[in-house]
Amino acid sequence: MHQEPEVREHLKTTDSHTNIKNIMHKLSPKLVFEITLHGFLLWASMGFLMPVGIIAIRMSHREACGRRLKILFYVHSISQMFSVLLSTAGAVMSIKNFNNSFDNHHQRIGVGLYGIVWLQALIGFLRPRRGSKGRGLWFFVHWITGTAVSLLGIVSIYTGLQAYHQKTSRSIHLWTIVFTLELSFIIFFYLFQDKWVYIQKQGVILGDEPVRPTHQVISPGEKKREPATESC
């Protein structure tokens, strides 16, 4: 005897709720804590320290030399090292405590991410001196791997939130919004600081002296009265 479509749909919904309840019963408070800690380590590594290091090294490109350049370089290096350590701790937790069946996107992305993270760290330690023959190739590979780590890290956090929801059936709506807002701010700050000097030169943000029009016509008499200024 065939079941009606409404009955089959009701049975599927009932089975889905039953499976979720069974999963919740199987998850001990310790395992839930470990899953949460794993997610926090991944966020601290890929969602905070990695962007801080990227912004710091980007800001250093405007510095020719001096103390500020060294500070930005050390911020970049230290934040990236801690990012590698935290992501490694998250990977160890995953291998030791979780069922790594690799049946979801988060686990598959995580394997590639951890490999590229350590490759990026190794490339960073093998940095040749500025002006040497292999510096250009090193910079290109370092930039490519760093970009890959950043993009995979973001995707890993979003897929990790989905995996957390599937494991615990807890709402991730708030955390998704918070991380999206944080990511948007980081991208805006990265683009803004990159154009900060350019904006100042355009006269949008005025300094102590007013910006003169570039197409102003100056008569010969005014040229004589105008004091000579040195170019910066």
mmCIF file with all atom_site columns, C-alpha atoms in Angstrom:
data_model
loop_
_atom_site.group_PDB
_atom_site.id
_atom_site.type_symbol
_atom_site.label_atom_id
_atom_site.label_alt_id
_atom_site.label_comp_id
_atom_site.label_asym_id
_atom_site.label_entity_id
_atom_site.label_seq_id
_atom_site.pdbx_PDB_ins_code
_atom_site.Cartn_x
_atom_site.Cartn_y
_atom_site.Cartn_z
_atom_site.occupancy
_atom_site.B_iso_or_equiv
_atom_site.pdbx_formal_charge
_atom_site.auth_seq_id
_atom_site.auth_comp_id
_atom_site.auth_asym_id
_atom_site.auth_atom_id
_atom_site.pdbx_PDB_model_num
ATOM 1   C CA . MET A 1 1   ? 0.000  0.000  0.000   1.00 0.00 ? 1   MET A CA 1
ATOM 2   C CA . HIS A 1 2   ? 1.455  3.377  -1.058  1.00 0.00 ? 2   HIS A CA 1
ATOM 3   C CA . GLN A 1 3   ? 1.763  6.202  1.445   1.00 0.00 ? 3   GLN A CA 1
ATOM 4   C CA . GLU A 1 4   ? 0.363  9.636  0.665   1.00 0.00 ? 4   GLU A CA 1
ATOM 5   C CA . PRO A 1 5   ? 2.944  12.413 -0.091  1.00 0.00 ? 5   PRO A CA 1
ATOM 6   C CA . GLU A 1 6   ? 1.922  14.311 3.057   1.00 0.00 ? 6   GLU A CA 1
ATOM 7   C CA . VAL A 1 7   ? 2.525  11.226 5.188   1.00 0.00 ? 7   VAL A CA 1
ATOM 8   C CA . ARG A 1 8   ? 5.964  10.591 3.632   1.00 0.00 ? 8   ARG A CA 1
ATOM 9   C CA . GLU A 1 9   ? 6.940  14.229 4.181   1.00 0.00 ? 9   GLU A CA 1
ATOM 10  C CA . HIS A 1 10  ? 5.807  14.041 7.801   1.00 0.00 ? 10  HIS A CA 1
ATOM 11  C CA . LEU A 1 11  ? 7.848  10.871 8.336   1.00 0.00 ? 11  LEU A CA 1
ATOM 12  C CA . LYS A 1 12  ? 10.952 12.507 6.815   1.00 0.00 ? 12  LYS A CA 1
ATOM 13  C CA . THR A 1 13  ? 10.556 15.548 9.091   1.00 0.00 ? 13  THR A CA 1
ATOM 14  C CA . THR A 1 14  ? 10.044 13.300 12.113  1.00 0.00 ? 14  THR A CA 1
ATOM 15  C CA . ASP A 1 15  ? 13.127 11.239 11.242  1.00 0.00 ? 15  ASP A CA 1
ATOM 16  C CA . SER A 1 16  ? 15.182 14.422 10.800  1.00 0.00 ? 16  SER A CA 1
ATOM 17  C CA . HIS A 1 17  ? 14.185 15.734 14.235  1.00 0.00 ? 17  HIS A CA 1
ATOM 18  C CA . THR A 1 18  ? 14.856 12.310 15.750  1.00 0.00 ? 18  THR A CA 1
ATOM 19  C CA . ASN A 1 19  ? 18.342 12.187 14.222  1.00 0.00 ? 19  ASN A CA 1
ATOM 20  C CA . ILE A 1 20  ? 19.149 15.654 15.573  1.00 0.00 ? 20  ILE A CA 1
ATOM 21  C CA . LYS A 1 21  ? 17.994 14.616 19.046  1.00 0.00 ? 21  LYS A CA 1
ATOM 22  C CA . ASN A 1 22  ? 20.102 11.452 18.851  1.00 0.00 ? 22  ASN A CA 1
ATOM 23  C CA . ILE A 1 23  ? 23.157 13.461 17.828  1.00 0.00 ? 23  ILE A CA 1
ATOM 24  C CA . MET A 1 24  ? 22.610 15.864 20.727  1.00 0.00 ? 24  MET A CA 1
ATOM 25  C CA . HIS A 1 25  ? 22.410 12.922 23.136  1.00 0.00 ? 25  HIS A CA 1
ATOM 26  C CA . LYS A 1 26  ? 25.659 11.498 21.738  1.00 0.00 ? 26  LYS A CA 1
ATOM 27  C CA . LEU A 1 27  ? 27.557 14.783 22.118  1.00 0.00 ? 27  LEU A CA 1
ATOM 28  C CA . SER A 1 28  ? 28.928 15.106 25.616  1.00 0.00 ? 28  SER A CA 1
ATOM 29  C CA . PRO A 1 29  ? 29.470 18.549 27.172  1.00 0.00 ? 29  PRO A CA 1
ATOM 30  C CA . LYS A 1 30  ? 33.225 17.952 26.865  1.00 0.00 ? 30  LYS A CA 1
ATOM 31  C CA . LEU A 1 31  ? 32.950 17.308 23.131  1.00 0.00 ? 31  LEU A CA 1
ATOM 32  C CA . VAL A 1 32  ? 30.776 20.398 22.638  1.00 0.00 ? 32  VAL A CA 1
ATOM 33  C CA . PHE A 1 33  ? 33.396 22.449 24.492  1.00 0.00 ? 33  PHE A CA 1
ATOM 34  C CA . GLU A 1 34  ? 36.174 21.024 22.328  1.00 0.00 ? 34  GLU A CA 1
ATOM 35  C CA . ILE A 1 35  ? 34.246 21.826 19.146  1.00 0.00 ? 35  ILE A CA 1
ATOM 36  C CA . THR A 1 36  ? 33.695 25.379 20.377  1.00 0.00 ? 36  THR A CA 1
ATOM 37  C CA . LEU A 1 37  ? 37.362 25.772 21.326  1.00 0.00 ? 37  LEU A CA 1
ATOM 38  C CA . HIS A 1 38  ? 38.418 24.435 17.915  1.00 0.00 ? 38  HIS A CA 1
ATOM 39  C CA . GLY A 1 39  ? 36.240 27.081 16.262  1.00 0.00 ? 39  GLY A CA 1
ATOM 40  C CA . PHE A 1 40  ? 37.637 29.841 18.470  1.00 0.00 ? 40  PHE A CA 1
ATOM 41  C CA . LEU A 1 41  ? 41.229 28.847 17.656  1.00 0.00 ? 41  LEU A CA 1
ATOM 42  C CA . LEU A 1 42  ? 40.451 28.874 13.954  1.00 0.00 ? 42  LEU A CA 1
ATOM 43  C CA . TRP A 1 43  ? 38.816 32.303 14.198  1.00 0.00 ? 43  TRP A CA 1
ATOM 44  C CA . ALA A 1 44  ? 41.702 33.746 16.247  1.00 0.00 ? 44  ALA A CA 1
ATOM 45  C CA . SER A 1 45  ? 44.190 32.377 13.720  1.00 0.00 ? 45  SER A CA 1
ATOM 46  C CA . MET A 1 46  ? 42.503 33.026 10.362  1.00 0.00 ? 46  MET A CA 1
ATOM 47  C CA . GLY A 1 47  ? 39.926 35.635 11.305  1.00 0.00 ? 47  GLY A CA 1
ATOM 48  C CA . PHE A 1 48  ? 42.068 37.938 13.456  1.00 0.00 ? 48  PHE A CA 1
ATOM 49  C CA . LEU A 1 49  ? 45.838 37.375 13.559  1.00 0.00 ? 49  LEU A CA 1
ATOM 50  C CA . MET A 1 50  ? 46.238 36.657 9.845   1.00 0.00 ? 50  MET A CA 1
ATOM 51  C CA . PRO A 1 51  ? 44.452 39.883 8.751   1.00 0.00 ? 51  PRO A CA 1
ATOM 52  C CA . VAL A 1 52  ? 46.413 41.920 11.317  1.00 0.00 ? 52  VAL A CA 1
ATOM 53  C CA . GLY A 1 53  ? 49.680 40.640 9.866   1.00 0.00 ? 53  GLY A CA 1
ATOM 54  C CA . ILE A 1 54  ? 48.557 41.345 6.298   1.00 0.00 ? 54  ILE A CA 1
ATOM 55  C CA . ILE A 1 55  ? 47.514 44.913 7.115   1.00 0.00 ? 55  ILE A CA 1
ATOM 56  C CA . ALA A 1 56  ? 50.760 45.539 9.017   1.00 0.00 ? 56  ALA A CA 1
ATOM 57  C CA . ILE A 1 57  ? 53.001 44.446 6.142   1.00 0.00 ? 57  ILE A CA 1
ATOM 58  C CA . ARG A 1 58  ? 50.861 46.423 3.698   1.00 0.00 ? 58  ARG A CA 1
ATOM 59  C CA . MET A 1 59  ? 51.265 49.566 5.784   1.00 0.00 ? 59  MET A CA 1
ATOM 60  C CA . SER A 1 60  ? 55.033 49.032 5.893   1.00 0.00 ? 60  SER A CA 1
ATOM 61  C CA . HIS A 1 61  ? 55.258 49.545 2.114   1.00 0.00 ? 61  HIS A CA 1
ATOM 62  C CA . ARG A 1 62  ? 54.862 53.293 2.676   1.00 0.00 ? 62  ARG A CA 1
ATOM 63  C CA . GLU A 1 63  ? 57.786 53.390 5.087   1.00 0.00 ? 63  GLU A CA 1
ATOM 64  C CA . ALA A 1 64  ? 61.274 53.815 3.620   1.00 0.00 ? 64  ALA A CA 1
ATOM 65  C CA . CYS A 1 65  ? 63.197 53.035 6.804   1.00 0.00 ? 65  CYS A CA 1
ATOM 66  C CA . GLY A 1 66  ? 63.283 53.736 10.510  1.00 0.00 ? 66  GLY A CA 1
ATOM 67  C CA . ARG A 1 67  ? 61.646 52.530 13.676  1.00 0.00 ? 67  ARG A CA 1
ATOM 68  C CA . ARG A 1 68  ? 58.090 52.491 12.319  1.00 0.00 ? 68  ARG A CA 1
ATOM 69  C CA . LEU A 1 69  ? 59.101 50.100 9.533   1.00 0.00 ? 69  LEU A CA 1
ATOM 70  C CA . LYS A 1 70  ? 60.696 47.694 12.025  1.00 0.00 ? 70  LYS A CA 1
ATOM 71  C CA . ILE A 1 71  ? 57.631 47.787 14.293  1.00 0.00 ? 71  ILE A CA 1
ATOM 72  C CA . LEU A 1 72  ? 55.281 46.983 11.416  1.00 0.00 ? 72  LEU A CA 1
ATOM 73  C CA . PHE A 1 73  ? 57.550 44.158 10.256  1.00 0.00 ? 73  PHE A CA 1
ATOM 74  C CA . TYR A 1 74  ? 57.676 42.644 13.752  1.00 0.00 ? 74  TYR A CA 1
ATOM 75  C CA . VAL A 1 75  ? 53.879 42.939 14.082  1.00 0.00 ? 75  VAL A CA 1
ATOM 76  C CA . HIS A 1 76  ? 53.552 41.076 10.791  1.00 0.00 ? 76  HIS A CA 1
ATOM 77  C CA . SER A 1 77  ? 56.013 38.341 11.757  1.00 0.00 ? 77  SER A CA 1
ATOM 78  C CA . ILE A 1 78  ? 54.750 37.794 15.308  1.00 0.00 ? 78  ILE A CA 1
ATOM 79  C CA . SER A 1 79  ? 51.066 37.770 14.327  1.00 0.00 ? 79  SER A CA 1
ATOM 80  C CA . GLN A 1 80  ? 51.744 35.247 11.555  1.00 0.00 ? 80  GLN A CA 1
ATOM 81  C CA . MET A 1 81  ? 53.742 32.975 13.870  1.00 0.00 ? 81  MET A CA 1
ATOM 82  C CA . PHE A 1 82  ? 50.961 32.968 16.465  1.00 0.00 ? 82  PHE A CA 1
ATOM 83  C CA . SER A 1 83  ? 48.449 32.367 13.675  1.00 0.00 ? 83  SER A CA 1
ATOM 84  C CA . VAL A 1 84  ? 50.380 29.256 12.600  1.00 0.00 ? 84  VAL A CA 1
ATOM 85  C CA . LEU A 1 85  ? 50.601 28.007 16.187  1.00 0.00 ? 85  LEU A CA 1
ATOM 86  C CA . LEU A 1 86  ? 46.885 28.469 16.868  1.00 0.00 ? 86  LEU A CA 1
ATOM 87  C CA . SER A 1 87  ? 45.851 26.832 13.592  1.00 0.00 ? 87  SER A CA 1
ATOM 88  C CA . THR A 1 88  ? 48.184 23.932 14.400  1.00 0.00 ? 88  THR A CA 1
ATOM 89  C CA . ALA A 1 89  ? 46.597 23.576 17.832  1.00 0.00 ? 89  ALA A CA 1
ATOM 90  C CA . GLY A 1 90  ? 43.174 23.511 16.166  1.00 0.00 ? 90  GLY A CA 1
ATOM 91  C CA . ALA A 1 91  ? 44.372 20.838 13.726  1.00 0.00 ? 91  ALA A CA 1
ATOM 92  C CA . VAL A 1 92  ? 45.735 18.677 16.559  1.00 0.00 ? 92  VAL A CA 1
ATOM 93  C CA . MET A 1 93  ? 42.411 18.980 18.400  1.00 0.00 ? 93  MET A CA 1
ATOM 94  C CA . SER A 1 94  ? 40.555 17.944 15.244  1.00 0.00 ? 94  SER A CA 1
ATOM 95  C CA . ILE A 1 95  ? 42.750 14.888 14.650  1.00 0.00 ? 95  ILE A CA 1
ATOM 96  C CA . LYS A 1 96  ? 42.712 13.803 18.285  1.00 0.00 ? 96  LYS A CA 1
ATOM 97  C CA . ASN A 1 97  ? 39.100 14.377 19.317  1.00 0.00 ? 97  ASN A CA 1
ATOM 98  C CA . PHE A 1 98  ? 36.843 14.517 16.259  1.00 0.00 ? 98  PHE A CA 1
ATOM 99  C CA . ASN A 1 99  ? 35.556 11.991 13.751  1.00 0.00 ? 99  ASN A CA 1
ATOM 100 C CA . ASN A 1 100 ? 37.542 12.940 10.649  1.00 0.00 ? 100 ASN A CA 1
ATOM 101 C CA . SER A 1 101 ? 35.526 11.139 8.008   1.00 0.00 ? 101 SER A CA 1
ATOM 102 C CA . PHE A 1 102 ? 36.059 14.068 5.581   1.00 0.00 ? 102 PHE A CA 1
ATOM 103 C CA . ASP A 1 103 ? 32.425 13.917 4.528   1.00 0.00 ? 103 ASP A CA 1
ATOM 104 C CA . ASN A 1 104 ? 31.916 17.705 4.637   1.00 0.00 ? 104 ASN A CA 1
ATOM 105 C CA . HIS A 1 105 ? 33.506 20.764 3.036   1.00 0.00 ? 105 HIS A CA 1
ATOM 106 C CA . HIS A 1 106 ? 34.957 22.075 6.305   1.00 0.00 ? 106 HIS A CA 1
ATOM 107 C CA . GLN A 1 107 ? 37.160 19.032 6.891   1.00 0.00 ? 107 GLN A CA 1
ATOM 108 C CA . ARG A 1 108 ? 38.339 18.882 3.283   1.00 0.00 ? 108 ARG A CA 1
ATOM 109 C CA . ILE A 1 109 ? 39.185 22.584 3.192   1.00 0.00 ? 109 ILE A CA 1
ATOM 110 C CA . GLY A 1 110 ? 40.924 22.257 6.560   1.00 0.00 ? 110 GLY A CA 1
ATOM 111 C CA . VAL A 1 111 ? 43.389 19.665 5.247   1.00 0.00 ? 111 VAL A CA 1
ATOM 112 C CA . GLY A 1 112 ? 44.481 21.931 2.402   1.00 0.00 ? 112 GLY A CA 1
ATOM 113 C CA . LEU A 1 113 ? 44.515 24.983 4.652   1.00 0.00 ? 113 LEU A CA 1
ATOM 114 C CA . TYR A 1 114 ? 46.846 23.485 7.253   1.00 0.00 ? 114 TYR A CA 1
ATOM 115 C CA . GLY A 1 115 ? 49.244 22.363 4.540   1.00 0.00 ? 115 GLY A CA 1
ATOM 116 C CA . ILE A 1 116 ? 49.397 25.813 2.918   1.00 0.00 ? 116 ILE A CA 1
ATOM 117 C CA . VAL A 1 117 ? 49.740 27.505 6.321   1.00 0.00 ? 117 VAL A CA 1
ATOM 118 C CA . TRP A 1 118 ? 52.931 25.596 7.088   1.00 0.00 ? 118 TRP A CA 1
ATOM 119 C CA . LEU A 1 119 ? 54.208 26.085 3.539   1.00 0.00 ? 119 LEU A CA 1
ATOM 120 C CA . GLN A 1 120 ? 53.661 29.823 3.929   1.00 0.00 ? 120 GLN A CA 1
ATOM 121 C CA . ALA A 1 121 ? 55.520 29.821 7.249   1.00 0.00 ? 121 ALA A CA 1
ATOM 122 C CA . LEU A 1 122 ? 58.451 27.917 5.746   1.00 0.00 ? 122 LEU A CA 1
ATOM 123 C CA . ILE A 1 123 ? 58.645 30.349 2.824   1.00 0.00 ? 123 ILE A CA 1
ATOM 124 C CA . GLY A 1 124 ? 58.632 33.243 5.275   1.00 0.00 ? 124 GLY A CA 1
ATOM 125 C CA . PHE A 1 125 ? 61.625 31.838 7.172   1.00 0.00 ? 125 PHE A CA 1
ATOM 126 C CA . LEU A 1 126 ? 63.520 31.336 3.890   1.00 0.00 ? 126 LEU A CA 1
ATOM 127 C CA . ARG A 1 127 ? 63.222 35.026 2.970   1.00 0.00 ? 127 ARG A CA 1
ATOM 128 C CA . PRO A 1 128 ? 66.257 36.122 0.904   1.00 0.00 ? 128 PRO A CA 1
ATOM 129 C CA . ARG A 1 129 ? 67.863 39.501 1.398   1.00 0.00 ? 129 ARG A CA 1
ATOM 130 C CA . ARG A 1 130 ? 66.421 42.491 -0.397  1.00 0.00 ? 130 ARG A CA 1
ATOM 131 C CA . GLY A 1 131 ? 68.183 43.022 -3.701  1.00 0.00 ? 131 GLY A CA 1
ATOM 132 C CA . SER A 1 132 ? 69.281 39.410 -4.090  1.00 0.00 ? 132 SER A CA 1
ATOM 133 C CA . LYS A 1 133 ? 68.614 37.441 -7.260  1.00 0.00 ? 133 LYS A CA 1
ATOM 134 C CA . GLY A 1 134 ? 65.787 35.262 -5.969  1.00 0.00 ? 134 GLY A CA 1
ATOM 135 C CA . ARG A 1 135 ? 63.972 37.986 -4.045  1.00 0.00 ? 135 ARG A CA 1
ATOM 136 C CA . GLY A 1 136 ? 61.402 38.649 -6.785  1.00 0.00 ? 136 GLY A CA 1
ATOM 137 C CA . LEU A 1 137 ? 60.411 34.986 -7.133  1.00 0.00 ? 137 LEU A CA 1
ATOM 138 C CA . TRP A 1 138 ? 60.270 34.574 -3.348  1.00 0.00 ? 138 TRP A CA 1
ATOM 139 C CA . PHE A 1 139 ? 57.998 37.610 -2.999  1.00 0.00 ? 139 PHE A CA 1
ATOM 140 C CA . PHE A 1 140 ? 55.623 36.283 -5.683  1.00 0.00 ? 140 PHE A CA 1
ATOM 141 C CA . VAL A 1 141 ? 55.359 32.804 -4.087  1.00 0.00 ? 141 VAL A CA 1
ATOM 142 C CA . HIS A 1 142 ? 54.984 34.335 -0.613  1.00 0.00 ? 142 HIS A CA 1
ATOM 143 C CA . TRP A 1 143 ? 52.192 36.593 -1.863  1.00 0.00 ? 143 TRP A CA 1
ATOM 144 C CA . ILE A 1 144 ? 50.387 33.762 -3.694  1.00 0.00 ? 144 ILE A CA 1
ATOM 145 C CA . THR A 1 145 ? 50.455 31.410 -0.687  1.00 0.00 ? 145 THR A CA 1
ATOM 146 C CA . GLY A 1 146 ? 49.448 34.216 1.672   1.00 0.00 ? 146 GLY A CA 1
ATOM 147 C CA . THR A 1 147 ? 46.458 35.077 -0.509  1.00 0.00 ? 147 THR A CA 1
ATOM 148 C CA . ALA A 1 148 ? 45.471 31.397 -0.658  1.00 0.00 ? 148 ALA A CA 1
ATOM 149 C CA . VAL A 1 149 ? 45.687 31.082 3.135   1.00 0.00 ? 149 VAL A CA 1
ATOM 150 C CA . SER A 1 150 ? 43.527 34.188 3.623   1.00 0.00 ? 150 SER A CA 1
ATOM 151 C CA . LEU A 1 151 ? 40.794 33.057 1.225   1.00 0.00 ? 151 LEU A CA 1
ATOM 152 C CA . LEU A 1 152 ? 40.748 29.448 2.465   1.00 0.00 ? 152 LEU A CA 1
ATOM 153 C CA . GLY A 1 153 ? 40.755 30.691 6.061   1.00 0.00 ? 153 GLY A CA 1
ATOM 154 C CA . ILE A 1 154 ? 37.630 32.775 5.463   1.00 0.00 ? 154 ILE A CA 1
ATOM 155 C CA . VAL A 1 155 ? 35.842 29.918 3.707   1.00 0.00 ? 155 VAL A CA 1
ATOM 156 C CA . SER A 1 156 ? 36.925 27.531 6.480   1.00 0.00 ? 156 SER A CA 1
ATOM 157 C CA . ILE A 1 157 ? 35.377 29.752 9.151   1.00 0.00 ? 157 ILE A CA 1
ATOM 158 C CA . TYR A 1 158 ? 32.037 29.950 7.350   1.00 0.00 ? 158 TYR A CA 1
ATOM 159 C CA . THR A 1 159 ? 31.958 26.203 6.641   1.00 0.00 ? 159 THR A CA 1
ATOM 160 C CA . GLY A 1 160 ? 33.051 25.590 10.234  1.00 0.00 ? 160 GLY A CA 1
ATOM 161 C CA . LEU A 1 161 ? 30.020 27.509 11.484  1.00 0.00 ? 161 LEU A CA 1
ATOM 162 C CA . GLN A 1 162 ? 27.800 25.347 9.302   1.00 0.00 ? 162 GLN A CA 1
ATOM 163 C CA . ALA A 1 163 ? 29.472 22.190 10.618  1.00 0.00 ? 163 ALA A CA 1
ATOM 164 C CA . TYR A 1 164 ? 29.005 23.436 14.198  1.00 0.00 ? 164 TYR A CA 1
ATOM 165 C CA . HIS A 1 165 ? 25.287 23.959 13.525  1.00 0.00 ? 165 HIS A CA 1
ATOM 166 C CA . GLN A 1 166 ? 24.954 20.471 12.065  1.00 0.00 ? 166 GLN A CA 1
ATOM 167 C CA . LYS A 1 167 ? 26.772 18.884 15.015  1.00 0.00 ? 167 LYS A CA 1
ATOM 168 C CA . THR A 1 168 ? 25.053 20.769 17.831  1.00 0.00 ? 168 THR A CA 1
ATOM 169 C CA . SER A 1 169 ? 21.860 22.084 16.133  1.00 0.00 ? 169 SER A CA 1
ATOM 170 C CA . ARG A 1 170 ? 22.605 25.445 17.777  1.00 0.00 ? 170 ARG A CA 1
ATOM 171 C CA . SER A 1 171 ? 21.909 28.705 15.986  1.00 0.00 ? 171 SER A CA 1
ATOM 172 C CA . ILE A 1 172 ? 24.863 30.315 14.178  1.00 0.00 ? 172 ILE A CA 1
ATOM 173 C CA . HIS A 1 173 ? 22.956 33.319 12.826  1.00 0.00 ? 173 HIS A CA 1
ATOM 174 C CA . LEU A 1 174 ? 24.484 35.798 15.278  1.00 0.00 ? 174 LEU A CA 1
ATOM 175 C CA . TRP A 1 175 ? 28.052 34.530 14.841  1.00 0.00 ? 175 TRP A CA 1
ATOM 176 C CA . THR A 1 176 ? 27.711 34.606 11.052  1.00 0.00 ? 176 THR A CA 1
ATOM 177 C CA . ILE A 1 177 ? 26.596 38.238 11.182  1.00 0.00 ? 177 ILE A CA 1
ATOM 178 C CA . VAL A 1 178 ? 29.372 39.207 13.615  1.00 0.00 ? 178 VAL A CA 1
ATOM 179 C CA . PHE A 1 179 ? 32.093 37.592 11.503  1.00 0.00 ? 179 PHE A CA 1
ATOM 180 C CA . THR A 1 180 ? 30.703 39.128 8.310   1.00 0.00 ? 180 THR A CA 1
ATOM 181 C CA . LEU A 1 181 ? 30.764 42.591 9.901   1.00 0.00 ? 181 LEU A CA 1
ATOM 182 C CA . GLU A 1 182 ? 34.312 42.025 11.142  1.00 0.00 ? 182 GLU A CA 1
ATOM 183 C CA . LEU A 1 183 ? 35.413 40.832 7.702   1.00 0.00 ? 183 LEU A CA 1
ATOM 184 C CA . SER A 1 184 ? 33.781 43.843 6.041   1.00 0.00 ? 184 SER A CA 1
ATOM 185 C CA . PHE A 1 185 ? 35.575 46.224 8.424   1.00 0.00 ? 185 PHE A CA 1
ATOM 186 C CA . ILE A 1 186 ? 38.930 44.530 7.771   1.00 0.00 ? 186 ILE A CA 1
ATOM 187 C CA . ILE A 1 187 ? 38.488 44.798 4.000   1.00 0.00 ? 187 ILE A CA 1
ATOM 188 C CA . PHE A 1 188 ? 37.417 48.451 4.271   1.00 0.00 ? 188 PHE A CA 1
ATOM 189 C CA . PHE A 1 189 ? 40.362 49.331 6.535   1.00 0.00 ? 189 PHE A CA 1
ATOM 190 C CA . TYR A 1 190 ? 42.785 47.514 4.230   1.00 0.00 ? 190 TYR A CA 1
ATOM 191 C CA . LEU A 1 191 ? 41.573 49.451 1.190   1.00 0.00 ? 191 LEU A CA 1
ATOM 192 C CA . PHE A 1 192 ? 41.318 52.764 3.067   1.00 0.00 ? 192 PHE A CA 1
ATOM 193 C CA . GLN A 1 193 ? 44.821 52.720 4.537   1.00 0.00 ? 193 GLN A CA 1
ATOM 194 C CA . ASP A 1 194 ? 46.180 51.775 1.128   1.00 0.00 ? 194 ASP A CA 1
ATOM 195 C CA . LYS A 1 195 ? 44.685 54.973 -0.338  1.00 0.00 ? 195 LYS A CA 1
ATOM 196 C CA . TRP A 1 196 ? 45.218 57.244 2.677   1.00 0.00 ? 196 TRP A CA 1
ATOM 197 C CA . VAL A 1 197 ? 48.283 59.031 1.301   1.00 0.00 ? 197 VAL A CA 1
ATOM 198 C CA . TYR A 1 198 ? 46.657 59.324 -2.112  1.00 0.00 ? 198 TYR A CA 1
ATOM 199 C CA . ILE A 1 199 ? 43.566 60.926 -0.540  1.00 0.00 ? 199 ILE A CA 1
ATOM 200 C CA . GLN A 1 200 ? 45.743 63.428 1.314   1.00 0.00 ? 200 GLN A CA 1
ATOM 201 C CA . LYS A 1 201 ? 47.571 64.368 -1.876  1.00 0.00 ? 201 LYS A CA 1
ATOM 202 C CA . GLN A 1 202 ? 44.254 64.980 -3.628  1.00 0.00 ? 202 GLN A CA 1
ATOM 203 C CA . GLY A 1 203 ? 43.370 67.651 -1.080  1.00 0.00 ? 203 GLY A CA 1
ATOM 204 C CA . VAL A 1 204 ? 40.372 65.758 0.292   1.00 0.00 ? 204 VAL A CA 1
ATOM 205 C CA . ILE A 1 205 ? 41.955 65.845 3.730   1.00 0.00 ? 205 ILE A CA 1
ATOM 206 C CA . LEU A 1 206 ? 43.685 69.223 4.133   1.00 0.00 ? 206 LEU A CA 1
ATOM 207 C CA . GLY A 1 207 ? 46.847 69.762 6.102   1.00 0.00 ? 207 GLY A CA 1
ATOM 208 C CA . ASP A 1 208 ? 48.139 72.988 7.622   1.00 0.00 ? 208 ASP A CA 1
ATOM 209 C CA . GLU A 1 209 ? 48.315 74.778 4.263   1.00 0.00 ? 209 GLU A CA 1
ATOM 210 C CA . PRO A 1 210 ? 45.505 75.133 1.719   1.00 0.00 ? 210 PRO A CA 1
ATOM 211 C CA . VAL A 1 211 ? 45.785 73.188 -1.527  1.00 0.00 ? 211 VAL A CA 1
ATOM 212 C CA . ARG A 1 212 ? 46.193 75.489 -4.508  1.00 0.00 ? 212 ARG A CA 1
ATOM 213 C CA . PRO A 1 213 ? 44.282 74.854 -7.737  1.00 0.00 ? 213 PRO A CA 1
ATOM 214 C CA . THR A 1 214 ? 46.445 73.094 -10.306 1.00 0.00 ? 214 THR A CA 1
ATOM 215 C CA . HIS A 1 215 ? 45.132 75.122 -13.269 1.00 0.00 ? 215 HIS A CA 1
ATOM 216 C CA . GLN A 1 216 ? 45.426 78.598 -11.743 1.00 0.00 ? 216 GLN A CA 1
ATOM 217 C CA . VAL A 1 217 ? 46.901 81.191 -14.160 1.00 0.00 ? 217 VAL A CA 1
ATOM 218 C CA . ILE A 1 218 ? 49.681 83.250 -12.531 1.00 0.00 ? 218 ILE A CA 1
ATOM 219 C CA . SER A 1 219 ? 50.753 86.537 -14.086 1.00 0.00 ? 219 SER A CA 1
ATOM 220 C CA . PRO A 1 220 ? 54.484 87.333 -14.550 1.00 0.00 ? 220 PRO A CA 1
ATOM 221 C CA . GLY A 1 221 ? 54.286 89.961 -11.767 1.00 0.00 ? 221 GLY A CA 1
ATOM 222 C CA . GLU A 1 222 ? 52.914 87.451 -9.300  1.00 0.00 ? 222 GLU A CA 1
ATOM 223 C CA . LYS A 1 223 ? 55.683 85.031 -10.218 1.00 0.00 ? 223 LYS A CA 1
ATOM 224 C CA . LYS A 1 224 ? 58.312 87.574 -9.172  1.00 0.00 ? 224 LYS A CA 1
ATOM 225 C CA . ARG A 1 225 ? 56.646 88.242 -5.830  1.00 0.00 ? 225 ARG A CA 1
ATOM 226 C CA . GLU A 1 226 ? 56.169 84.504 -5.086  1.00 0.00 ? 226 GLU A CA 1
ATOM 227 C CA . PRO A 1 227 ? 58.946 83.218 -2.763  1.00 0.00 ? 227 PRO A CA 1
ATOM 228 C CA . ALA A 1 228 ? 60.966 80.232 -3.904  1.00 0.00 ? 228 ALA A CA 1
ATOM 229 C CA . THR A 1 229 ? 60.027 76.938 -2.260  1.00 0.00 ? 229 THR A CA 1
ATOM 230 C CA . GLU A 1 230 ? 61.921 73.712 -2.117  1.00 0.00 ? 230 GLU A CA 1
ATOM 231 C CA . SER A 1 231 ? 60.363 70.578 -3.539  1.00 0.00 ? 231 SER A CA 1
ATOM 232 C CA . CYS A 1 232 ? 59.815 67.723 -1.106  1.00 0.00 ? 232 CYS A CA 1
#
